[in-house]
Amino acid sequence: MKLAPHWQILISLALAVIVGWSIKMMGPLDGGFFSWVIEICSLVGKLFMNLLKMIIVPLVVSSVIAGIASLHGVKGFGRLLGKTAGFYALSSLFAIILGLALVNFVQPGLVDGQPNGTIRDAFSSYEASDSELKKVDGAKAAGEEQSGSYAQLSGFFIRMVPPNIFSAATNNGQMLGLIFFSLCFALAMTRLEKQKMTTLKDVFVSFNDVMIVLTNFIMKLAPIGVFGLLVPVVAQTGGEIFFNLGKYFVTVLLALGIHMFVVMPLLIHVLAGVNPLAHFRAMRTALMTAFSTASSSATLPVTMRCIQENAGVSKGTASFTLPLGATVNMDGTALYECVAVIFVAQVMGIEMTFAAQFMVVAAALLTSVGVAGIPSASLVAIFVILKNSGIPGAETAVVALLSVDRLLDMSRTAVNVWGDSCAAVVVAKSEGEDVLSN
Ligand code: ASP
């Protein structure tokens, strides 16, 4: 008997936790056999990630062009854009408000109503590794460039209209420029005479089908790939700071869980009569891939495959909603940014008024659109919001949060991908497509 793909991935995740934890229990990794095991696992994980990333550019270009060309011109496109953007804004707003409510209710940064000194000390005494420092330096540079809401907004439009599509394509996780070019190309294509347009469209549809076949091949390797990705994470995460931040972890995971398992299912059920359980089943493999890779961009090929093959969404709708969603719609990230910023403010003893919290909500909504679909990308946004809100200790806090980020990153990435897939089924249903009904 052959196990279904999601079971294979789940078993491999469980095995990775056991192996990673056992290695961690053996003591420090200093050059022995276990360091070697970790290195091999990292290599396998990286190769799997690269395989997925390798097909993103041709997949996005071919699917957006093939999909939009089948929408019959600008009118169909405008309608789809309106619905998709509306759903994205609504679900992200729900996510942020949920995060805000929980962080104010649980108050993970306070003890007995006072700032938690232990966490503040842990923040400032945390000794970051070289690679963490490098990441934070990158975040600082990007953050300083983007501070100010005008700069963020203009940066978004500049990324959307790139001067060179090839450099846009090489910019890891930032597909906005590529999507924009593909949209323009597809819309222009619909102006060609029928014969030419049909030939060109057939080429892109076949090209896209090849990408889906490739995705299927790559996903056969997923159980090995996710094992390689997870073992080093489990073996290397931890230390005291992990335990100090326990309440913060619970708050984030609780908020993400409520958004994923309560808010979004209700939303797709009420708005479009979609059966949430059937949709969850259809998306299982994509959600596990998102969780293992912590990258919504790398997961995109799998999300595209699941939504078309299991949820019955058409190529036209999937090609429009999903690549765009993987780039601009991040419910989990928006929620996380909000919780993280208010948490750091609590730890630092900064009173956040209603107006200040409102600014954080607006900033989380805005910056989550610009965050790339790659691991730990939202730390840049958190840095920017902390700086803009005048909360002290932004740098040390971001370094410390980075050290425990992976599990939260994996969880919020799954929520990001789930949000995109919900938008796809809701839009598909509203277009009269035969998707998973009650
Ligand atoms: N890793 C997330 C994603 O790819 C982005 C983030 O929140 O850091 O969706």
Short mmCIF file of C-alpha atoms and ligand atoms in Angstrom, two decimals:
data_model
loop_
_atom_site.label_atom_id
_atom_site.label_comp_id
_atom_site.label_asym_id
_atom_site.label_seq_id
_atom_site.Cartn_x
_atom_site.Cartn_y
_atom_site.Cartn_z
CA MET A 1 0.00 0.00 0.00
CA LYS A 2 1.29 3.45 -0.92
CA LEU A 3 0.91 6.21 1.64
CA ALA A 4 -0.72 9.47 0.49
CA PRO A 5 1.79 12.35 0.01
CA HIS A 6 0.60 14.34 3.03
CA TRP A 7 1.06 11.30 5.28
CA GLN A 8 4.55 10.77 3.94
CA ILE A 9 5.40 14.42 4.72
CA LEU A 10 3.82 14.26 8.16
CA ILE A 11 5.73 11.11 9.10
CA SER A 12 8.93 12.68 7.86
CA LEU A 13 8.26 15.82 9.96
CA ALA A 14 7.73 13.63 13.04
CA LEU A 15 10.92 11.67 12.36
CA ALA A 16 12.85 14.91 11.89
CA VAL A 17 11.65 16.17 15.28
CA ILE A 18 12.77 12.91 16.94
CA VAL A 19 16.18 12.90 15.23
CA GLY A 20 16.75 16.65 15.75
CA TRP A 21 15.77 16.46 19.40
CA SER A 22 17.99 13.41 20.00
CA ILE A 23 20.97 15.24 18.47
CA LYS A 24 20.24 18.23 20.64
CA MET A 25 20.18 16.04 23.74
CA MET A 26 23.63 14.66 22.89
CA GLY A 27 25.17 17.99 23.81
CA PRO A 28 26.95 20.76 21.90
CA LEU A 29 27.64 20.19 18.23
CA ASP A 30 31.37 20.67 17.96
CA GLY A 31 32.63 19.14 14.79
CA GLY A 32 31.81 15.47 15.51
CA PHE A 33 29.57 12.96 13.80
CA PHE A 34 26.39 14.87 14.64
CA SER A 35 27.67 18.12 13.12
CA TRP A 36 28.26 16.13 10.00
CA VAL A 37 24.69 14.74 10.11
CA ILE A 38 23.34 18.29 10.48
CA GLU A 39 25.41 19.46 7.55
CA ILE A 40 24.17 16.68 5.31
CA CYS A 41 20.57 17.40 6.36
CA SER A 42 21.03 21.14 5.66
CA LEU A 43 22.38 20.32 2.22
CA VAL A 44 19.44 18.04 1.41
CA GLY A 45 16.98 20.69 2.68
CA LYS A 46 18.66 23.42 0.67
CA LEU A 47 18.59 21.33 -2.50
CA PHE A 48 14.88 20.71 -2.02
CA MET A 49 14.23 24.44 -1.48
CA ASN A 50 16.29 25.24 -4.58
CA LEU A 51 14.30 22.79 -6.68
CA LEU A 52 11.08 24.49 -5.66
CA LYS A 53 12.51 27.98 -6.16
CA MET A 54 13.97 26.98 -9.51
CA ILE A 55 10.54 26.69 -11.09
CA ILE A 56 8.97 29.81 -9.57
CA VAL A 57 9.88 32.26 -12.36
CA PRO A 58 8.74 30.14 -15.33
CA LEU A 59 5.70 29.01 -13.33
CA VAL A 60 4.60 32.55 -12.46
CA VAL A 61 5.16 33.90 -15.96
CA SER A 62 3.43 31.04 -17.78
CA SER A 63 0.52 30.71 -15.39
CA VAL A 64 -0.24 34.43 -15.20
CA ILE A 65 -0.07 34.80 -18.98
CA ALA A 66 -2.06 31.62 -19.71
CA GLY A 67 -4.59 32.41 -16.99
CA ILE A 68 -5.18 36.07 -17.78
CA ALA A 69 -5.37 35.46 -21.51
CA SER A 70 -8.29 33.16 -20.85
CA LEU A 71 -10.19 35.82 -18.93
CA HIS A 72 -11.37 37.53 -22.09
CA GLY A 73 -9.82 40.94 -21.80
CA VAL A 74 -9.61 43.81 -19.39
CA LYS A 75 -13.15 43.55 -18.04
CA GLY A 76 -12.77 40.04 -16.63
CA PHE A 77 -9.38 41.02 -15.26
CA GLY A 78 -10.71 44.15 -13.48
CA ARG A 79 -13.48 42.18 -11.83
CA LEU A 80 -11.06 39.55 -10.59
CA LEU A 81 -8.62 42.15 -9.31
CA GLY A 82 -11.36 43.93 -7.34
CA LYS A 83 -12.60 40.75 -5.67
CA THR A 84 -9.13 39.42 -4.90
CA ALA A 85 -7.79 42.68 -3.45
CA GLY A 86 -10.98 43.09 -1.39
CA PHE A 87 -10.66 39.62 0.12
CA TYR A 88 -6.95 40.06 0.82
CA ALA A 89 -7.52 43.34 2.64
CA LEU A 90 -10.42 41.91 4.66
CA SER A 91 -8.64 38.75 5.79
CA SER A 92 -5.40 40.59 6.67
CA LEU A 93 -7.35 43.13 8.71
CA PHE A 94 -9.13 40.36 10.62
CA ALA A 95 -5.76 38.72 11.28
CA ILE A 96 -4.16 41.90 12.64
CA ILE A 97 -7.12 42.76 14.85
CA LEU A 98 -7.08 39.23 16.25
CA GLY A 99 -3.35 39.52 17.00
CA LEU A 100 -3.86 42.92 18.61
CA ALA A 101 -6.70 41.65 20.80
CA LEU A 102 -4.74 38.61 22.00
CA VAL A 103 -1.47 40.42 22.73
CA ASN A 104 -3.39 42.99 24.79
CA PHE A 105 -5.32 40.27 26.57
CA VAL A 106 -2.46 37.83 27.33
CA GLN A 107 0.17 40.58 27.80
CA PRO A 108 3.16 38.28 27.18
CA GLY A 109 5.64 41.11 27.85
CA LEU A 110 4.38 41.91 31.35
CA VAL A 111 4.43 40.22 34.76
CA ASP A 112 1.89 41.45 37.31
CA GLY A 113 1.23 44.44 35.09
CA GLN A 114 4.92 45.45 35.02
CA PRO A 115 7.43 45.08 32.15
CA ASN A 116 9.10 41.66 32.31
CA GLY A 117 12.68 42.43 33.39
CA THR A 118 13.90 38.89 32.76
CA ILE A 119 12.98 39.13 29.10
CA ARG A 120 14.49 42.61 28.79
CA ASP A 121 17.74 41.31 30.27
CA ALA A 122 17.60 38.26 28.00
CA PHE A 123 17.17 40.61 25.03
CA SER A 124 20.20 42.67 25.87
CA SER A 125 22.44 39.81 26.97
CA TYR A 126 21.63 37.56 24.03
CA GLU A 127 24.79 36.83 22.09
CA ALA A 128 23.93 36.56 18.46
CA SER A 129 25.81 34.23 16.14
CA ASP A 130 27.62 35.65 13.11
CA SER A 131 24.92 34.55 10.71
CA GLU A 132 22.22 36.13 12.90
CA LEU A 133 24.17 39.38 13.06
CA LYS A 134 24.51 39.36 9.31
CA LYS A 135 20.76 38.89 8.87
CA VAL A 136 19.98 41.68 11.31
CA ASP A 137 22.43 44.01 9.59
CA GLY A 138 20.61 43.29 6.33
CA ALA A 139 17.27 43.94 8.02
CA LYS A 140 18.60 47.20 9.48
CA ALA A 141 19.82 48.44 6.11
CA ALA A 142 16.54 47.51 4.42
CA GLY A 143 14.60 48.95 7.33
CA GLU A 144 16.38 52.28 7.31
CA GLU A 145 15.77 52.55 3.58
CA GLN A 146 12.09 51.86 4.04
CA SER A 147 11.31 53.87 7.14
CA GLY A 148 8.47 56.30 6.70
CA SER A 149 5.17 55.27 5.21
CA TYR A 150 5.71 57.33 2.05
CA ALA A 151 8.98 55.49 1.33
CA GLN A 152 7.25 52.16 1.90
CA LEU A 153 4.44 53.02 -0.46
CA SER A 154 6.68 54.40 -3.19
CA GLY A 155 9.04 51.42 -2.79
CA PHE A 156 6.07 49.14 -3.38
CA PHE A 157 5.20 50.85 -6.68
CA ILE A 158 8.80 50.94 -7.79
CA ARG A 159 9.10 47.21 -7.21
CA MET A 160 5.84 46.72 -9.06
CA VAL A 161 7.08 48.49 -12.19
CA PRO A 162 10.68 47.28 -12.52
CA PRO A 163 13.06 48.77 -15.10
CA ASN A 164 14.39 45.33 -15.93
CA ILE A 165 12.27 42.20 -15.74
CA PHE A 166 15.29 39.92 -15.52
CA SER A 167 16.64 41.60 -12.43
CA ALA A 168 13.11 41.57 -10.98
CA ALA A 169 13.03 37.83 -11.60
CA THR A 170 16.31 37.28 -9.78
CA ASN A 171 15.22 39.22 -6.72
CA ASN A 172 14.51 36.34 -4.36
CA GLY A 173 10.90 36.18 -3.27
CA GLN A 174 9.89 39.49 -4.85
CA MET A 175 7.73 38.57 -7.78
CA LEU A 176 5.67 41.72 -7.97
CA GLY A 177 7.51 43.13 -11.00
CA LEU A 178 7.32 39.84 -12.81
CA ILE A 179 3.60 39.51 -12.16
CA PHE A 180 3.03 43.06 -13.41
CA PHE A 181 4.95 42.41 -16.61
CA SER A 182 3.13 39.12 -17.20
CA LEU A 183 -0.23 40.82 -16.65
CA CYS A 184 0.62 43.56 -19.16
CA PHE A 185 1.86 40.96 -21.63
CA ALA A 186 -1.32 38.88 -21.28
CA LEU A 187 -3.59 41.90 -21.62
CA ALA A 188 -1.71 43.06 -24.72
CA MET A 189 -1.92 39.55 -26.12
CA THR A 190 -5.71 39.69 -26.08
CA ARG A 191 -5.45 42.55 -28.61
CA LEU A 192 -3.75 40.38 -31.23
CA GLU A 193 -5.72 38.89 -34.09
CA LYS A 194 -7.44 35.67 -33.07
CA GLN A 195 -5.13 33.20 -34.84
CA LYS A 196 -1.95 34.67 -33.33
CA MET A 197 -3.45 35.03 -29.90
CA THR A 198 -4.64 31.41 -29.83
CA THR A 199 -1.27 30.04 -30.90
CA LEU A 200 0.57 32.09 -28.31
CA LYS A 201 -1.88 31.15 -25.61
CA ASP A 202 -1.53 27.45 -26.41
CA VAL A 203 2.22 27.78 -26.03
CA PHE A 204 1.93 29.33 -22.57
CA VAL A 205 -0.73 26.85 -21.45
CA SER A 206 1.50 23.92 -22.47
CA PHE A 207 4.50 25.59 -20.85
CA ASN A 208 2.52 25.93 -17.66
CA ASP A 209 1.45 22.29 -17.81
CA VAL A 210 5.11 21.29 -17.99
CA MET A 211 5.75 23.29 -14.81
CA ILE A 212 2.95 21.43 -13.05
CA VAL A 213 4.45 18.07 -14.12
CA LEU A 214 7.81 19.26 -12.78
CA THR A 215 6.19 20.26 -9.49
CA ASN A 216 4.78 16.74 -9.23
CA PHE A 217 8.26 15.30 -9.71
CA ILE A 218 9.76 17.60 -7.11
CA MET A 219 7.03 16.82 -4.60
CA LYS A 220 7.94 13.14 -4.79
CA LEU A 221 11.12 14.22 -3.01
CA ALA A 222 9.24 16.23 -0.39
CA PRO A 223 9.48 13.68 2.46
CA ILE A 224 13.28 13.68 2.15
CA GLY A 225 13.42 17.44 1.62
CA VAL A 226 11.36 18.40 4.66
CA PHE A 227 13.33 15.98 6.82
CA GLY A 228 16.52 17.75 5.75
CA LEU A 229 14.99 21.15 6.45
CA LEU A 230 13.65 20.31 9.89
CA VAL A 231 16.42 18.31 11.58
CA PRO A 232 18.85 21.29 11.82
CA VAL A 233 16.03 23.57 13.00
CA VAL A 234 15.11 21.28 15.90
CA ALA A 235 18.73 20.50 16.78
CA GLN A 236 19.87 24.11 16.77
CA THR A 237 16.92 26.04 18.21
CA GLY A 238 16.66 26.60 21.85
CA GLY A 239 18.60 27.84 24.78
CA GLU A 240 17.30 29.80 27.67
CA ILE A 241 15.76 32.57 25.64
CA PHE A 242 13.36 30.06 24.13
CA PHE A 243 11.90 29.36 27.57
CA ASN A 244 11.82 33.01 28.58
CA LEU A 245 9.69 33.74 25.55
CA GLY A 246 7.22 30.90 26.21
CA LYS A 247 4.20 33.16 26.83
CA TYR A 248 4.98 35.14 23.69
CA PHE A 249 5.16 31.90 21.69
CA VAL A 250 1.82 30.75 23.01
CA THR A 251 0.22 34.11 22.16
CA VAL A 252 1.48 34.05 18.57
CA LEU A 253 0.57 30.40 17.99
CA LEU A 254 -2.86 30.85 19.58
CA ALA A 255 -3.63 33.87 17.39
CA LEU A 256 -2.39 32.11 14.25
CA GLY A 257 -4.41 29.00 15.17
CA ILE A 258 -7.64 30.95 15.74
CA HIS A 259 -7.17 32.78 12.44
CA MET A 260 -6.48 29.60 10.52
CA PHE A 261 -9.01 27.25 12.10
CA VAL A 262 -11.85 29.58 13.11
CA VAL A 263 -11.83 32.95 11.34
CA MET A 264 -10.89 31.87 7.81
CA PRO A 265 -13.13 28.78 7.73
CA LEU A 266 -16.05 30.96 8.86
CA LEU A 267 -15.18 33.58 6.26
CA ILE A 268 -15.06 31.16 3.32
CA HIS A 269 -18.17 29.40 4.53
CA VAL A 270 -20.20 32.57 5.01
CA LEU A 271 -18.93 34.47 1.97
CA ALA A 272 -18.93 31.67 -0.58
CA GLY A 273 -20.50 28.54 0.92
CA VAL A 274 -17.18 26.67 0.64
CA ASN A 275 -16.82 23.58 2.82
CA PRO A 276 -13.81 24.50 5.05
CA LEU A 277 -12.94 20.90 5.92
CA ALA A 278 -12.91 19.80 2.29
CA HIS A 279 -10.77 22.84 1.45
CA PHE A 280 -8.34 22.02 4.24
CA ARG A 281 -8.04 18.47 2.94
CA ALA A 282 -7.41 19.76 -0.57
CA MET A 283 -4.61 22.03 0.63
CA ARG A 284 -2.90 19.68 3.13
CA THR A 285 0.24 19.08 1.09
CA ALA A 286 0.71 22.80 0.36
CA LEU A 287 0.24 23.69 4.03
CA MET A 288 2.83 21.15 5.13
CA THR A 289 5.25 22.37 2.49
CA ALA A 290 4.74 25.95 3.67
CA PHE A 291 5.34 24.85 7.26
CA SER A 292 8.53 22.98 6.36
CA THR A 293 10.05 25.57 4.03
CA ALA A 294 8.93 28.78 5.84
CA SER A 295 8.65 30.36 2.42
CA SER A 296 5.37 31.12 0.68
CA SER A 297 7.20 31.79 -2.59
CA ALA A 298 8.92 28.41 -2.58
CA THR A 299 5.56 26.80 -1.77
CA LEU A 300 3.80 28.50 -4.69
CA PRO A 301 4.20 25.61 -7.17
CA VAL A 302 2.61 23.23 -4.66
CA THR A 303 -0.17 25.69 -3.77
CA MET A 304 -0.96 26.09 -7.49
CA ARG A 305 -1.09 22.35 -7.97
CA CYS A 306 -3.31 21.64 -4.93
CA ILE A 307 -5.77 24.42 -5.72
CA GLN A 308 -6.29 23.25 -9.30
CA GLU A 309 -6.09 19.49 -8.86
CA ASN A 310 -7.80 19.07 -5.48
CA ALA A 311 -9.96 22.15 -4.94
CA GLY A 312 -11.23 22.48 -8.51
CA VAL A 313 -10.26 26.14 -9.03
CA SER A 314 -9.76 27.06 -12.70
CA LYS A 315 -6.37 27.94 -14.15
CA GLY A 316 -7.57 31.50 -14.81
CA THR A 317 -8.52 32.22 -11.20
CA ALA A 318 -5.63 30.27 -9.64
CA SER A 319 -3.03 31.98 -11.82
CA PHE A 320 -4.26 35.37 -10.86
CA THR A 321 -4.97 35.00 -7.15
CA LEU A 322 -2.09 32.75 -6.02
CA PRO A 323 1.09 34.36 -7.43
CA LEU A 324 -0.25 37.72 -6.34
CA GLY A 325 -1.22 36.33 -2.95
CA ALA A 326 2.20 34.73 -2.35
CA THR A 327 3.70 38.18 -2.88
CA VAL A 328 1.30 40.63 -1.26
CA ASN A 329 -1.16 38.75 0.94
CA MET A 330 0.30 37.61 4.24
CA ASP A 331 -2.25 37.22 7.00
CA GLY A 332 0.09 35.30 9.30
CA THR A 333 2.89 37.80 8.81
CA ALA A 334 0.64 40.82 9.40
CA LEU A 335 -0.69 39.23 12.60
CA TYR A 336 2.83 38.36 13.74
CA GLU A 337 4.19 41.85 13.12
CA CYS A 338 1.45 43.34 15.25
CA VAL A 339 1.95 40.89 18.15
CA ALA A 340 5.76 41.24 18.02
CA VAL A 341 5.75 45.05 18.07
CA ILE A 342 3.27 45.36 20.95
CA PHE A 343 5.17 42.62 22.82
CA VAL A 344 8.48 44.49 22.53
CA ALA A 345 6.73 47.69 23.65
CA GLN A 346 5.39 45.85 26.71
CA VAL A 347 8.84 44.48 27.56
CA MET A 348 10.42 47.91 27.16
CA GLY A 349 7.75 49.48 29.36
CA ILE A 350 6.32 51.72 26.63
CA GLU A 351 2.65 52.55 27.09
CA MET A 352 0.89 52.11 23.76
CA THR A 353 -2.11 54.43 23.49
CA PHE A 354 -5.07 53.58 21.28
CA ALA A 355 -3.70 55.90 18.60
CA ALA A 356 -0.24 54.31 18.78
CA GLN A 357 -1.77 50.84 18.47
CA PHE A 358 -3.85 52.01 15.53
CA MET A 359 -0.63 53.15 13.82
CA VAL A 360 0.88 49.71 14.42
CA VAL A 361 -2.20 48.08 12.82
CA ALA A 362 -1.93 50.35 9.76
CA ALA A 363 1.83 49.78 9.50
CA ALA A 364 1.44 45.99 9.81
CA LEU A 365 -1.16 46.02 7.04
CA LEU A 366 1.04 48.13 4.79
CA THR A 367 4.35 46.41 5.44
CA SER A 368 2.97 42.87 5.18
CA VAL A 369 2.27 43.67 1.53
CA GLY A 370 5.93 44.43 0.96
CA VAL A 371 7.40 41.48 2.91
CA ALA A 372 8.98 38.89 0.61
CA GLY A 373 7.79 35.29 0.78
CA ILE A 374 11.08 33.99 2.18
CA PRO A 375 12.16 32.81 5.66
CA SER A 376 12.33 35.46 8.42
CA ALA A 377 11.45 38.26 6.00
CA SER A 378 9.04 39.95 8.39
CA LEU A 379 11.84 40.87 10.81
CA VAL A 380 12.67 43.78 8.50
CA ALA A 381 9.10 45.03 8.81
CA ILE A 382 9.15 44.59 12.59
CA PHE A 383 12.36 46.58 12.78
CA VAL A 384 10.82 49.37 10.68
CA ILE A 385 7.65 49.56 12.78
CA LEU A 386 9.58 49.52 16.08
CA LYS A 387 11.81 52.34 14.84
CA ASN A 388 8.91 54.38 13.48
CA SER A 389 6.96 53.97 16.71
CA GLY A 390 9.96 55.20 18.71
CA ILE A 391 10.19 52.00 20.78
CA PRO A 392 13.71 51.70 22.20
CA GLY A 393 15.88 48.60 21.95
CA ALA A 394 14.55 47.69 18.49
CA GLU A 395 17.87 46.24 17.45
CA THR A 396 18.50 43.94 20.42
CA ALA A 397 14.87 42.82 20.41
CA VAL A 398 14.98 41.91 16.72
CA VAL A 399 18.20 39.91 17.19
CA ALA A 400 16.69 37.99 20.09
CA LEU A 401 13.43 37.35 18.21
CA LEU A 402 15.42 36.11 15.24
CA SER A 403 17.07 33.48 17.40
CA VAL A 404 13.71 31.84 18.06
CA ASP A 405 11.99 32.80 14.86
CA ARG A 406 11.97 29.57 12.89
CA LEU A 407 9.01 27.79 14.48
CA LEU A 408 6.90 30.94 14.41
CA ASP A 409 8.02 31.61 10.83
CA MET A 410 6.97 28.10 9.78
CA SER A 411 3.57 28.56 11.40
CA ARG A 412 2.87 32.03 9.99
CA THR A 413 3.95 30.89 6.51
CA ALA A 414 1.36 28.09 6.64
CA VAL A 415 -1.23 30.72 7.62
CA ASN A 416 -0.08 32.95 4.73
CA VAL A 417 -0.51 30.15 2.21
CA TRP A 418 -3.85 29.16 3.74
CA GLY A 419 -5.07 32.77 3.36
CA ASP A 420 -4.09 32.81 -0.33
CA SER A 421 -5.84 29.54 -0.98
CA CYS A 422 -9.01 30.75 0.77
CA ALA A 423 -9.02 33.84 -1.46
CA ALA A 424 -8.67 31.60 -4.52
CA VAL A 425 -11.69 29.43 -3.65
CA VAL A 426 -13.86 32.39 -2.66
CA VAL A 427 -13.08 34.23 -5.90
CA ALA A 428 -13.54 31.02 -7.91
CA LYS A 429 -16.91 30.41 -6.32
CA SER A 430 -18.04 33.96 -7.04
CA GLU A 431 -17.07 33.41 -10.68
CA GLY A 432 -19.44 30.43 -10.79
CA GLU A 433 -16.72 27.76 -10.69
CA ASP A 434 -17.50 24.33 -9.35
CA VAL A 435 -15.40 24.34 -6.17
CA LEU A 436 -15.79 22.49 -2.89
CA SER A 437 -19.32 23.34 -1.73
CA ASN A 438 -21.08 22.30 1.43
N1 ASP B 1 8.35 33.44 5.83
C1 ASP B 1 7.15 34.17 5.54
C2 ASP B 1 6.59 33.73 4.19
O1 ASP B 1 7.34 33.28 3.35
C3 ASP B 1 7.37 35.65 5.55
C4 ASP B 1 7.66 36.11 6.97
O2 ASP B 1 6.69 36.39 7.71
O3 ASP B 1 8.79 36.19 7.37
O4 ASP B 1 5.41 33.82 3.95
#
